[in-house]
Coordinates of C-alpha atoms in Angstrom, one line a residue:
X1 CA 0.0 0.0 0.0
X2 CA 1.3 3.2 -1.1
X3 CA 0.2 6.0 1.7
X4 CA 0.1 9.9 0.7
X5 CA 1.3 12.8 3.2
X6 CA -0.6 15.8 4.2
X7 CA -0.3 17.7 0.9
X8 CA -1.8 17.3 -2.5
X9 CA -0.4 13.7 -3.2
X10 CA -0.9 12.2 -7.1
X11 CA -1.7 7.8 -6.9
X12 CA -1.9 6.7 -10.2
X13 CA -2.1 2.8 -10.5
X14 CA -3.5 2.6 -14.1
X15 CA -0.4 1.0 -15.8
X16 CA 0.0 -1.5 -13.0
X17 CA -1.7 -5.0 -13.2
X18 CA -2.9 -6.5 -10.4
X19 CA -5.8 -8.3 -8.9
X20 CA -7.9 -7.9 -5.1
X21 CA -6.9 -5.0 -4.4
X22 CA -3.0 -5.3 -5.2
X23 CA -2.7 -2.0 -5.7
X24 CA -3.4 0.5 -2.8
X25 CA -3.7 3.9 -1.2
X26 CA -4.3 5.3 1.9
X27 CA -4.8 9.1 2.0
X28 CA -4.0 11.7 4.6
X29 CA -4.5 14.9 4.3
X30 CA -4.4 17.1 1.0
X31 CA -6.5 17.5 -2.1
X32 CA -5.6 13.8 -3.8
X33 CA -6.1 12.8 -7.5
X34 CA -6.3 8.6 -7.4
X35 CA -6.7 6.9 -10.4
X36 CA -6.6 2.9 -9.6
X37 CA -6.3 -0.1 -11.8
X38 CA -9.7 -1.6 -11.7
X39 CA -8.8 -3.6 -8.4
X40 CA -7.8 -0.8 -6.0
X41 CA -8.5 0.6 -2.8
X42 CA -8.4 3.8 -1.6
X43 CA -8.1 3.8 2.7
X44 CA -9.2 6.5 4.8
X45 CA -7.9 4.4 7.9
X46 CA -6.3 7.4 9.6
X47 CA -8.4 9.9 9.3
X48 CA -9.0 12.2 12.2
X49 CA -13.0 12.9 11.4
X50 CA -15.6 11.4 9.1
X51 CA -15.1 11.2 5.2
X52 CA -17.4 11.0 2.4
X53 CA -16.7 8.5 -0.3
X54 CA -18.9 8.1 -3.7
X55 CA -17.5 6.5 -6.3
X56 CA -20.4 7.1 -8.9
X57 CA -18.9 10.7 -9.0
X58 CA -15.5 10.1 -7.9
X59 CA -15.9 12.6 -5.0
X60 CA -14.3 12.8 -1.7
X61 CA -15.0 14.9 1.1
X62 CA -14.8 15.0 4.9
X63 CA -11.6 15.1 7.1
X64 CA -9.1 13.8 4.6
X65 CA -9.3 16.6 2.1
X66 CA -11.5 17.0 -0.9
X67 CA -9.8 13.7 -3.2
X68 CA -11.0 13.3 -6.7
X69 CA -11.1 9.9 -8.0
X70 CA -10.4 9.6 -11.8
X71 CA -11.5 5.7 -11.9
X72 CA -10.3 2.6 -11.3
X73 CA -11.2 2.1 -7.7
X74 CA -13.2 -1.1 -6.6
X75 CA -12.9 -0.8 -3.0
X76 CA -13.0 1.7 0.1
X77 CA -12.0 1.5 3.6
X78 CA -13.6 4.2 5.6
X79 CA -12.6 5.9 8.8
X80 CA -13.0 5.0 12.3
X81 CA -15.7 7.3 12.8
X82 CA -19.5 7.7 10.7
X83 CA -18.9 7.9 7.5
X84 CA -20.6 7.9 4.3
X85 CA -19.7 5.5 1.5
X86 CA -21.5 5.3 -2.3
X87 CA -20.8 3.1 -5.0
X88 CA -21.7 3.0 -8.6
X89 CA -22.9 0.7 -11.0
X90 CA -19.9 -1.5 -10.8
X91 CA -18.9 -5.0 -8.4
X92 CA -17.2 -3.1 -5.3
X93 CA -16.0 -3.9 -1.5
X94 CA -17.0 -1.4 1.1
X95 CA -15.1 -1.6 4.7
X96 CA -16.7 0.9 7.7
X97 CA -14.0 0.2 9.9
X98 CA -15.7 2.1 13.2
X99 CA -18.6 4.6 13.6
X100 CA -22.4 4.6 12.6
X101 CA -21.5 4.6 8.7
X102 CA -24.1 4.8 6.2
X103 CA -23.4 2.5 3.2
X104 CA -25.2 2.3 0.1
X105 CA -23.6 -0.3 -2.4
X106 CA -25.2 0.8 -5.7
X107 CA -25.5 -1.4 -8.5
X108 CA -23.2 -4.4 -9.0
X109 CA -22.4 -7.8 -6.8
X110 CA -20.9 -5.5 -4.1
X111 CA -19.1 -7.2 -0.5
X112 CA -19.9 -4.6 2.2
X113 CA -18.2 -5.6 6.1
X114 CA -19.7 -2.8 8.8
X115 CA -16.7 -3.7 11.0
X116 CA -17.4 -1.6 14.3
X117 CA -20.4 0.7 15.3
X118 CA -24.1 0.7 14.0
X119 CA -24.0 0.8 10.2
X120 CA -26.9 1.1 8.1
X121 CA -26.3 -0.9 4.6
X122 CA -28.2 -0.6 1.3
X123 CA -27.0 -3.2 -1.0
X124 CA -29.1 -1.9 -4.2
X125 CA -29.4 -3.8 -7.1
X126 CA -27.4 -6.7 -8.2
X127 CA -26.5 -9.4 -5.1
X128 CA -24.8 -7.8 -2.1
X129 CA -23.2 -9.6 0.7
X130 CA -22.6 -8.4 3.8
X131 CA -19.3 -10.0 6.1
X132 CA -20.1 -10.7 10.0
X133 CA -17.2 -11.1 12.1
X134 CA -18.7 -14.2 14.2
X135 CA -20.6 -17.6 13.9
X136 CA -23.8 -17.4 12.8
X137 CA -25.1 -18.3 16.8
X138 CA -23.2 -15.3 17.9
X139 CA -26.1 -12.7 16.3
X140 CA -29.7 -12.3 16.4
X141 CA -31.4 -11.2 13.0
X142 CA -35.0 -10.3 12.4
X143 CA -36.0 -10.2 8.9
X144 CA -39.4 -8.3 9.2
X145 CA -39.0 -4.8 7.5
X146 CA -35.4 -4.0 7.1
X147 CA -33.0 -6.8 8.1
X148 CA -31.4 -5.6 11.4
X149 CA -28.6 -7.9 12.4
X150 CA -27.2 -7.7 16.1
X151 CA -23.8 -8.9 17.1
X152 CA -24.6 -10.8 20.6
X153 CA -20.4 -9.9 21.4
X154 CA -20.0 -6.9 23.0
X155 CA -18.0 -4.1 21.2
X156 CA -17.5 -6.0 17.3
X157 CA -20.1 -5.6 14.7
X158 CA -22.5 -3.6 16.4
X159 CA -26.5 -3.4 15.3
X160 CA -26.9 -2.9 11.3
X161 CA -29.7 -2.4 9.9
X162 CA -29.4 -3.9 6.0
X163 CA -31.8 -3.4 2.8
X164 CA -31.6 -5.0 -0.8
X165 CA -28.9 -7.2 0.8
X166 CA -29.1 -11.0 -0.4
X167 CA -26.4 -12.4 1.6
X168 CA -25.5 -12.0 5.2
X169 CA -21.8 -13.8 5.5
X170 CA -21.0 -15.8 8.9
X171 CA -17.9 -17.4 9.9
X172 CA -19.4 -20.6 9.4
X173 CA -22.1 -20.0 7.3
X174 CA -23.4 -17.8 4.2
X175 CA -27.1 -17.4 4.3
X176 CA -29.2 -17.2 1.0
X177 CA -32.4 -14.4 2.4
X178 CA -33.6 -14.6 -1.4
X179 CA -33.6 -17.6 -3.4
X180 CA -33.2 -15.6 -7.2
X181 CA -35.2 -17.0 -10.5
X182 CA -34.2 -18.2 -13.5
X183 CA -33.8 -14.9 -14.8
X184 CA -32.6 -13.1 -11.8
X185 CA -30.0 -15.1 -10.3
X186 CA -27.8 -14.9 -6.6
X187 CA -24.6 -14.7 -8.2
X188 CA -21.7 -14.8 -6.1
X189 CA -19.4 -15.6 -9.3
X190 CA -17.1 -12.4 -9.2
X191 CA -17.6 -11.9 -5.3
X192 CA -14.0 -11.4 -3.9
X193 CA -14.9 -11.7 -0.3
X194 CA -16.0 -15.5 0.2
X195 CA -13.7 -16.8 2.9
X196 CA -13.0 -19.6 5.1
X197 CA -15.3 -22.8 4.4
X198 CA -18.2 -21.8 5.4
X199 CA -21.5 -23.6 4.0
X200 CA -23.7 -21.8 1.8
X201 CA -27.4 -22.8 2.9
X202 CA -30.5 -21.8 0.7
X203 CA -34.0 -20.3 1.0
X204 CA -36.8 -23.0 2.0
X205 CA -37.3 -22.4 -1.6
X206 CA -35.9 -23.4 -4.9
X207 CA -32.8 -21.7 -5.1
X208 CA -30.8 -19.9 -8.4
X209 CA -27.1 -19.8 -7.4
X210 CA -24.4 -18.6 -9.9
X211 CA -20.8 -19.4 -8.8
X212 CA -17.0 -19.1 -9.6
X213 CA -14.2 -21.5 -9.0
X214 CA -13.7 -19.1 -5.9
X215 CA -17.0 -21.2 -4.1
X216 CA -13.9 -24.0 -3.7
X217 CA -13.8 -25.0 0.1
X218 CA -17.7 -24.6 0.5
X219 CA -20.6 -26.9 0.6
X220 CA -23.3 -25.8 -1.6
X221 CA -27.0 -27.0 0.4
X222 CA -30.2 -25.6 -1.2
X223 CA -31.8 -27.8 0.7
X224 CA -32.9 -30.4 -1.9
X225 CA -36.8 -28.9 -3.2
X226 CA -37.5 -29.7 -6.6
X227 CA -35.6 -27.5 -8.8
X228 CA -32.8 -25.8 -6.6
X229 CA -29.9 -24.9 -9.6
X230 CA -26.2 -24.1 -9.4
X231 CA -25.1 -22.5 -12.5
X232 CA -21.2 -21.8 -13.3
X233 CA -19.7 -19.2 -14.4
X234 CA -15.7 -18.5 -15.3
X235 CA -15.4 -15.1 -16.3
X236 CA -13.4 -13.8 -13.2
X237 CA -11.8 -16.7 -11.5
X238 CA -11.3 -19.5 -14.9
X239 CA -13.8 -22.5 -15.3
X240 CA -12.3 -25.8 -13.3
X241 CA -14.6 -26.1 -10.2
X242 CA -14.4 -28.4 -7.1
X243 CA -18.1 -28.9 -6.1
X244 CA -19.7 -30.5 -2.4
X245 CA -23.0 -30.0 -3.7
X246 CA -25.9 -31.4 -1.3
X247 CA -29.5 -30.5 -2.1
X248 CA -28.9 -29.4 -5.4
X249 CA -31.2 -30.7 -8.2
X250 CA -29.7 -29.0 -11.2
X251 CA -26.1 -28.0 -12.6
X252 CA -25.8 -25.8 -15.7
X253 CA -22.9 -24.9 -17.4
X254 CA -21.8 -22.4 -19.9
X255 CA -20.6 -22.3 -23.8
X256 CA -16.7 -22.6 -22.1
X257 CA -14.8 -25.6 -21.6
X258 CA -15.6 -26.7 -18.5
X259 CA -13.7 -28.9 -15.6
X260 CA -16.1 -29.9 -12.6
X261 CA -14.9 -32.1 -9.7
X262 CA -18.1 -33.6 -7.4
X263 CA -16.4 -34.3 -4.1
X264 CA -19.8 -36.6 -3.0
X265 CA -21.9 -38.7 -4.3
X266 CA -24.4 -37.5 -6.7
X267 CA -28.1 -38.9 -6.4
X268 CA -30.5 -37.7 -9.0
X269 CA -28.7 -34.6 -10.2
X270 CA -28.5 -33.4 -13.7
X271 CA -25.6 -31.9 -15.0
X272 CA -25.7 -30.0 -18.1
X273 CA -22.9 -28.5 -19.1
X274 CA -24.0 -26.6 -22.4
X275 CA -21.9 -26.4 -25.7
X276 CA -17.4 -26.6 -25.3
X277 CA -15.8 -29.8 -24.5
X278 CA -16.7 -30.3 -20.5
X279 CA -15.6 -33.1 -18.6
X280 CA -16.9 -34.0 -15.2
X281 CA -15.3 -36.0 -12.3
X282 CA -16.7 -37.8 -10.2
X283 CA -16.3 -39.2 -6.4
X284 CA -15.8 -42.6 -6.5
X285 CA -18.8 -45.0 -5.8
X286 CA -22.2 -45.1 -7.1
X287 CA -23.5 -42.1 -8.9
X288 CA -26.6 -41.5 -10.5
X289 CA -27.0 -38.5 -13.1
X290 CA -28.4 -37.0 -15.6
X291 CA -26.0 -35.6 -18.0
X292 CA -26.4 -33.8 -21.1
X293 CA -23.5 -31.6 -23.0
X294 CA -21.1 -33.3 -21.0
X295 CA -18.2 -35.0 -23.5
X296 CA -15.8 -36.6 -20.5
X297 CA -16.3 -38.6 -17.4
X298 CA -14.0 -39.9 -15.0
X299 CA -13.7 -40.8 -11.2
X300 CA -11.3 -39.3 -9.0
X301 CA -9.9 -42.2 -6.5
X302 CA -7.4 -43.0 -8.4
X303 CA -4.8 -45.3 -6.4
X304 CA -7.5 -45.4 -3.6
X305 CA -6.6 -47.8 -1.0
X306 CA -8.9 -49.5 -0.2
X307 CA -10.1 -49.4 -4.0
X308 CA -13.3 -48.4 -4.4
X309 CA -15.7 -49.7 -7.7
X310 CA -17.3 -46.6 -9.7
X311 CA -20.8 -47.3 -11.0
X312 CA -22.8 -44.5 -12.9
X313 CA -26.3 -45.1 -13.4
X314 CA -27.2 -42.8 -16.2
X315 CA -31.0 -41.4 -16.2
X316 CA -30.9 -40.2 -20.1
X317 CA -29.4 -41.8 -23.0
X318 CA -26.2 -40.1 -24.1
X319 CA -23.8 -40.9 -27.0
X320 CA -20.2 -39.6 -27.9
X321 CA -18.5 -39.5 -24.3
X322 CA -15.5 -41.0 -22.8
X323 CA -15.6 -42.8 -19.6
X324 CA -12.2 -43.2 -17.8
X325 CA -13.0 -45.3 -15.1
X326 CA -16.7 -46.1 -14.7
X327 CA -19.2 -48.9 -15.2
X328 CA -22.0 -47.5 -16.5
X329 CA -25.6 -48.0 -16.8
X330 CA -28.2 -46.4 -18.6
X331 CA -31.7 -46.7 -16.5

């Protein structure tokens, strides 16, 4: 992180290439001009009063000088005091730090974390998360009206009060409050704030999830209704996935090339993959699928000890794949 002084400082990132936030600046003092590389963050960390951060007009205002940002900024880490923070159309990450901040996400799949103090979040359009600091047991949430969550811990997270927000994030779990369509999707595909393993867990109805490779580590449970769907999408983190699916009733792929590892035993699921040569790996044992668009199979224990047979019991008829290690049946 690059930090300014208490003049007129210049950050310009633009011709550096980086990823999560690589490339970042905290400012002090002084009138700054911050251009980013499309994955930076400006910091107001050490401010000594509020600040006022909007990013759909690139204005900054409040204790740390009246910054203009040119572009390229994707993320904003307030002050330890009540500040205001406004995104734009764009995916963004927005960090309170302390104080009663007032957050309001914009368009975009945005990943907002209150930190201290009472914040009140709007998430706007698109699928916003919001980060908890605890276990899921550790808060109380009442979802009639706005969604206020309330850290149980003395002196962490606070009481925030959270509209158009999809996805509250807990240590150990990440909670689906809206189950999408098929048009209007939960997609955590480009979020950049999914951490540690915690289980994603869906509506009481049929869910729509769109993920990245970056849901690796995570059990996916939609909670097994009728047509609860996980559909992939590569265009931030590449298109090989590790799946623990449970509950899941449908898997969709895109027009890439496609490279999915189930970790469990699938039991009725249908896997279509769509056009691109897709290959699909599966957990050895029995498996039963559907599978369309899918042009490779293979289980994954390998060397095993003790061995393990493969059976897949196949619940369409399918022609021009290539099995690498199953017995397979077509019911």
């Amino acid at each position: 992180m690059a930090t300014g002084s208490n003049q007129a400082d210049t950050f310009n990132a633009a011709t550096f290439v980086g990823l999560f936030g690589t490339f970042n600046f905290e400012s002090l003092l002084g009138n700054d001009p911050i251009t980013g590389n499309g994955n930076t963050r400006i910091s107001y960390s050490q401010a000594s009063g509020s600040v006022s951060v909007d990013l759909s007009t690139g204005a900054v205002s409040g204790a740390a000088g009246a910054d203009v940002i040119t572009g390229g900024v994707n993320s904003v880490q307030g002050s330890n005091l009540a500040d205001t923070l406004v995104g734009s159309s764009n995916d963004e990450y927005f960090f309170g730090s302390g104080g009663a901040d007032a957050i309001s996400a914009g368009g975009g799949n945005d990943g907002i974390t209150g930190q201290g103090g009472n914040d009140t979040i709007d998430g706007g359009a698109g699928t916003d998360m919001v980060i908890f600091t605890g276990t899921q047991s550790q808060y109380t949430v009442t979802t009639l009206g706005p969604i206020v969550v309330q850290d149980n811990t003395a002196g962490r997270d606070g009481i925030d009060s959270l509209t158009n927000v999809e996805v509250p994030q807990f240590s150990d779990a990440i909670v689906l409050l809206s189950s999408g369509a098929s048009g209007s999707l939960i997609d955590f595909s480009t979020q950049q704030q999914i951490s540690g393993s915690a289980s994603v867990i869906g509506t009481a109805g049929d869910d729509y999830l769109c993920i990245g490779s970056n849901i690796f580590g995570h059990q996916i449970n939609l909670g097994g209704r009728v047509a609860d769907t996980v559909l992939l999408n590569g265009s931030v983190f590449g298109n090989s996935y590790t799946l623990n699916l449970a509950g899941v009733e449908n898997l969709v792929g895109s027009n890439s090339d496609e490279f999915v590892n189930l970790t469990n035993n699938a039991d009725g699921l249908v896997v279509n993959l769509g056009s691109g040569n897709d290959h699909l790996s599966f957990v050895g044992g029995t498996n039963t699928l559907s599978l369309v668009d899918v042009e490779g199979i293979a289980g994954s224990d390998f060397c095993a000890t003790p061995g393990v047979n493969d059976v897949l019991n196949l619940s369409t008829t399918i022609t021009g794949w290539r099995s690498a290690s199953a017995t397979a049946t077509t019911r």
